[in-house]
Short mmCIF file of C-alpha atoms and ligand atoms in Angstrom, two decimals:
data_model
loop_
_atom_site.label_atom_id
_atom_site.label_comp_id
_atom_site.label_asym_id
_atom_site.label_seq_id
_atom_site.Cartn_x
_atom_site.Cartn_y
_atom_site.Cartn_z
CA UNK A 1 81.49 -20.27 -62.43
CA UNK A 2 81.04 -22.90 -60.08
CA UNK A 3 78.00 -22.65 -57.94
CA UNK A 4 77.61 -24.04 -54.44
CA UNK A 5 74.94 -25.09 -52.29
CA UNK A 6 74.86 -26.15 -48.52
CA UNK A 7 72.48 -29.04 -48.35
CA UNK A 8 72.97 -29.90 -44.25
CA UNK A 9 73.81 -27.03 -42.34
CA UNK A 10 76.08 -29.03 -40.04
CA UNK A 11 74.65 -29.41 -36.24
CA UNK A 12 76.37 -30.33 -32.56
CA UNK A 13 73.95 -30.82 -29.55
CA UNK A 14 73.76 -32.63 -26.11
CA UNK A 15 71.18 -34.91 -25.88
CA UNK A 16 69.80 -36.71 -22.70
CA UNK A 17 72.42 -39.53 -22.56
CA UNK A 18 73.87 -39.38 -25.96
CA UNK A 19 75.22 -36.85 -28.21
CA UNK A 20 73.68 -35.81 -31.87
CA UNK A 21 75.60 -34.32 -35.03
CA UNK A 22 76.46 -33.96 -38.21
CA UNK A 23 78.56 -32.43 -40.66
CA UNK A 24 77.56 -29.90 -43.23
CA UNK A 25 76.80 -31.09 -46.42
CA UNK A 26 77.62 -29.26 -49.44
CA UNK A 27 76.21 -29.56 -52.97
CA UNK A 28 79.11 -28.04 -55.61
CA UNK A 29 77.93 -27.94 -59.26
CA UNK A 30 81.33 -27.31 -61.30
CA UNK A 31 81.77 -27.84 -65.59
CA UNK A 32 79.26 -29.94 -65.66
CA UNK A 33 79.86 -31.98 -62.54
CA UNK A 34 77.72 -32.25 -59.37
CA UNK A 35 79.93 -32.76 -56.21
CA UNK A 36 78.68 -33.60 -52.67
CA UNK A 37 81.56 -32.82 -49.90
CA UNK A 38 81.01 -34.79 -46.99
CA UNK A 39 77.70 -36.31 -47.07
CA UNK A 40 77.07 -35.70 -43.48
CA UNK A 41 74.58 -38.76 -41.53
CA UNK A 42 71.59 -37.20 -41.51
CA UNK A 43 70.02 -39.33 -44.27
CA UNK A 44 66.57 -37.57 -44.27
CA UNK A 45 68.42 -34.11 -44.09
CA UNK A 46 70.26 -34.77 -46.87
CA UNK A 47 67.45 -36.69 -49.10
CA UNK A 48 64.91 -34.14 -48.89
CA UNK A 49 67.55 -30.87 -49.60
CA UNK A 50 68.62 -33.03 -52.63
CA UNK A 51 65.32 -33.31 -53.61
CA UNK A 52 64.54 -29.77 -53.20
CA UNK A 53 67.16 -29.29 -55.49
CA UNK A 54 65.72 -31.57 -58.22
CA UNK A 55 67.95 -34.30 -57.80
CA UNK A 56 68.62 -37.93 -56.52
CA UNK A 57 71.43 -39.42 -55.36
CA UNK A 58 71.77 -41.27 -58.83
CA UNK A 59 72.75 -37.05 -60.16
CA UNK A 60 75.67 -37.05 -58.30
CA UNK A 61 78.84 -37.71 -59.73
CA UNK A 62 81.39 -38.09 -56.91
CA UNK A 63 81.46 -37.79 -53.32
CA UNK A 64 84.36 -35.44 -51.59
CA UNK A 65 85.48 -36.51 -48.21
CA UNK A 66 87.67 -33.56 -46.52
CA UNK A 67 88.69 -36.26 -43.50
CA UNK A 68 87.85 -39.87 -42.13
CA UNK A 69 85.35 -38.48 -39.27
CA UNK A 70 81.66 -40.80 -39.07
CA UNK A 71 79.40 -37.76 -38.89
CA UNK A 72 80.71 -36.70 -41.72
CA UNK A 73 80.96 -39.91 -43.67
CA UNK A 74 78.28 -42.58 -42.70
CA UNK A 75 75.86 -41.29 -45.66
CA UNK A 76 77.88 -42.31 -48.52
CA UNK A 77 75.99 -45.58 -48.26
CA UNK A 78 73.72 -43.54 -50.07
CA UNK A 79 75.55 -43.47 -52.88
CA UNK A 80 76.65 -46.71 -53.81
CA UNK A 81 79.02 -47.61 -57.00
CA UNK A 82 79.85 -43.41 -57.05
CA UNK A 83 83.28 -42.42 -57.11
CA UNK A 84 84.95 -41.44 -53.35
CA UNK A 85 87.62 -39.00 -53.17
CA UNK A 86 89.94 -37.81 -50.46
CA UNK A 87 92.56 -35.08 -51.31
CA UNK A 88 94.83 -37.30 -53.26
CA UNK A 89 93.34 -40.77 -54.44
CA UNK A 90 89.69 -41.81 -56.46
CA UNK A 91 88.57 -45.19 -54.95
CA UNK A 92 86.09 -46.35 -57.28
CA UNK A 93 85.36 -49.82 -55.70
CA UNK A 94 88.69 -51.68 -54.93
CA UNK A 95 90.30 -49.47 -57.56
CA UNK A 96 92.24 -46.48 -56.06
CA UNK A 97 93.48 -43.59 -58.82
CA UNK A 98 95.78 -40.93 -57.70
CA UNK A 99 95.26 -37.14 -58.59
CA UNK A 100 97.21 -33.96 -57.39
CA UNK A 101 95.64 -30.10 -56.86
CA UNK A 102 92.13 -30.37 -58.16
CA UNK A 103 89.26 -32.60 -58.12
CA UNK A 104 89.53 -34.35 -61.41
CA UNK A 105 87.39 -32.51 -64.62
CA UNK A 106 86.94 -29.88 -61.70
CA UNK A 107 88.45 -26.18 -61.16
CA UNK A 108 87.98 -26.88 -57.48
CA UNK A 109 91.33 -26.67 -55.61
CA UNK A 110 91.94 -28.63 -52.80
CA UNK A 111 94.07 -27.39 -49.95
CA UNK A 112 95.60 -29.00 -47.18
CA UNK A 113 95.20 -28.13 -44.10
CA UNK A 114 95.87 -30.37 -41.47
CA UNK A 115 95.21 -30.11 -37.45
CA UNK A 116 91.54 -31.08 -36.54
CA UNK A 117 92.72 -34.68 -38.67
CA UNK A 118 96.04 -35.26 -39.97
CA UNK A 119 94.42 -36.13 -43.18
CA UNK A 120 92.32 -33.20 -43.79
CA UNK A 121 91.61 -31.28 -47.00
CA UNK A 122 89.73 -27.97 -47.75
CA UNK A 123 87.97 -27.41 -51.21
CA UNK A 124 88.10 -23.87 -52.17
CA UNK A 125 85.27 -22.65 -54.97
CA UNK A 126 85.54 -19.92 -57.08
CA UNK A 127 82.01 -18.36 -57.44
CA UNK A 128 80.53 -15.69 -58.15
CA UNK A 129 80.27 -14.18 -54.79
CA UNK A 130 83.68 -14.75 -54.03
CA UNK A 131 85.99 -17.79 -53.00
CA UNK A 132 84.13 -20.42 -50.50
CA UNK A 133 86.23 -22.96 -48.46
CA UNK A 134 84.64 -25.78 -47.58
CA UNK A 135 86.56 -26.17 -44.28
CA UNK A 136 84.53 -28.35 -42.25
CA UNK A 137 85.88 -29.20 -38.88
CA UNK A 138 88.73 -26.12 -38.71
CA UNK A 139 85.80 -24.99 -37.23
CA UNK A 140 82.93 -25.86 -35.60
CA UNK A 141 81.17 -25.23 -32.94
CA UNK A 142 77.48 -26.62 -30.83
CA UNK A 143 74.32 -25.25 -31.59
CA UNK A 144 74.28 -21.51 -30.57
CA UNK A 145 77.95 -21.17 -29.89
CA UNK A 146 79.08 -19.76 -32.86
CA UNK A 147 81.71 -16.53 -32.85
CA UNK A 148 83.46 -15.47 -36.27
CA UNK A 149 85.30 -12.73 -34.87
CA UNK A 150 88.35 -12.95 -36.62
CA UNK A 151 90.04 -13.70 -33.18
CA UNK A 152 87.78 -15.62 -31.98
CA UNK A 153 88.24 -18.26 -35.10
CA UNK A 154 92.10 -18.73 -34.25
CA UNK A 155 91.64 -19.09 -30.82
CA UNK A 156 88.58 -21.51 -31.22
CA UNK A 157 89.70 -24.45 -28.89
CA UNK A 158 88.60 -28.18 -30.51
CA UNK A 159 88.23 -30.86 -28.09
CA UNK A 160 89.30 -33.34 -30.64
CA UNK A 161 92.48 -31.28 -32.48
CA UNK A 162 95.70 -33.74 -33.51
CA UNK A 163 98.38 -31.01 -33.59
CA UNK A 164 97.37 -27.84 -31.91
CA UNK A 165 99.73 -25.94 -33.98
CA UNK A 166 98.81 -26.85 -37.90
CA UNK A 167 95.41 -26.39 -36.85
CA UNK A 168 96.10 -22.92 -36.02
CA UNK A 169 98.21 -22.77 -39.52
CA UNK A 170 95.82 -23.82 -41.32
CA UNK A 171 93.26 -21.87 -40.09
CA UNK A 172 95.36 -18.79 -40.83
CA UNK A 173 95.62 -20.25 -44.38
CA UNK A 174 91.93 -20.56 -45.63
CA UNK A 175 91.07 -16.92 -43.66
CA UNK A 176 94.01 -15.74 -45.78
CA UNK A 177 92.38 -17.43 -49.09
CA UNK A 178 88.55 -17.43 -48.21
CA UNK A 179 85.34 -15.03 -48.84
CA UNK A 180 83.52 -17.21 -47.30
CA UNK A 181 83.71 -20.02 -45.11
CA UNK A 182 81.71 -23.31 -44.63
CA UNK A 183 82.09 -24.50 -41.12
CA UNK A 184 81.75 -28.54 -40.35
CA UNK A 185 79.00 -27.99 -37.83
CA UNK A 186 77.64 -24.43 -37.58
CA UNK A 187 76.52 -21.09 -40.56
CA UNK A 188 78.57 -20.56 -43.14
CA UNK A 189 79.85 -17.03 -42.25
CA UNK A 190 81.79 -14.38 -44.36
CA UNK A 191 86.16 -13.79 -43.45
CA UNK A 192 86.63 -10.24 -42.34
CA UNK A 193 89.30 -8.35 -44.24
ZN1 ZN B 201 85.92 -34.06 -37.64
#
């Protein structure tokens, strides 16, 4: 069974003239592969939960990007020469190799789920607790704000949604398919059946 770690527990907060976030980070350990879905930009966050976990940056095999947002992208500079992956394609430098379903030598199944971006992918993980969908921004919400109440998550309005109506698709989708659910700035929280 695939085990699953979150490494940044994604943050969203007003500052005094600027604004400061980012995404969670999640650490996925599947047959034999360690997996980091997006990295986040909290370079120190990420560094020391890595370490805290045994492990450099040089352990990890690939890094999974669920869609093309900064805050949850700008630490893959950590990770130079590792393979990136969106939910179809491998870039490994200038080379790009296309997959379908599952991340490659994985059982991780990738689903997608449009709305938030049009691009955007969400990595569900068989453990053994129970399915956990790495969802990132189908939800999210600023420090303190969170609500999982089941209507609550549908109706969550996102400042920054592309198509108001896949969002709320897939949002029905992963509540449908997930235990649990990793949100891209907020707890991960458990789906009430
Ligand atoms: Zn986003």
């Amino acid at each position: 069974m695939a085990e699953v770690k979150v490494l940044i527990e994604g943050y969203a907060r007003e500052k005094e003239g600027y604004y400061e976030a980012s995404s969670s980070a999640v650490l996925i350990k599947d047959s034999d592969k360690k997996i980091i879905v997006d990295p986040g930009c909290n370079e120190e966050l990420l560094l020391s939960a890595l370490k805290k976990e045994g492990l450099t940056p040089n352990d990890i095999d690939m890094i999974f990007l669920t869609h093309y947002h900064p805050d949850h992208i700008i630490n893959i500079r950590l990770f130079p020469g590792k393979d990136i992956l969106d939910g179809d394609i491998i870039y490994r430098g200038d080379k790009e190799f296309e997959f379908k379903g599952k991340i490659p030598g994985t059982e991780i199944e990738l689903i997608e789920t449009p709305g938030h971006a049009y691009e955007q992918v969400t990595p569900l993980i068989k453990t053994d607790h129970g399915i956990i969908a790495i969802a990132e921004d189908l939800w999210w919400w600023e420090d303190g704000k969170q609500k999982t109440d089941k209507e609550g998550l549908l109706s969550l309005e996102d400042p920054f949604v592309k198509d108001k109506d896949a969002l709320r698709k897939s949002r029905e989708l992963i509540l449908a398919k997930a235990d649990y659910i990793i949100p891209g700035h907020g707890k991960m929280f458990k789906v009430e059946k």
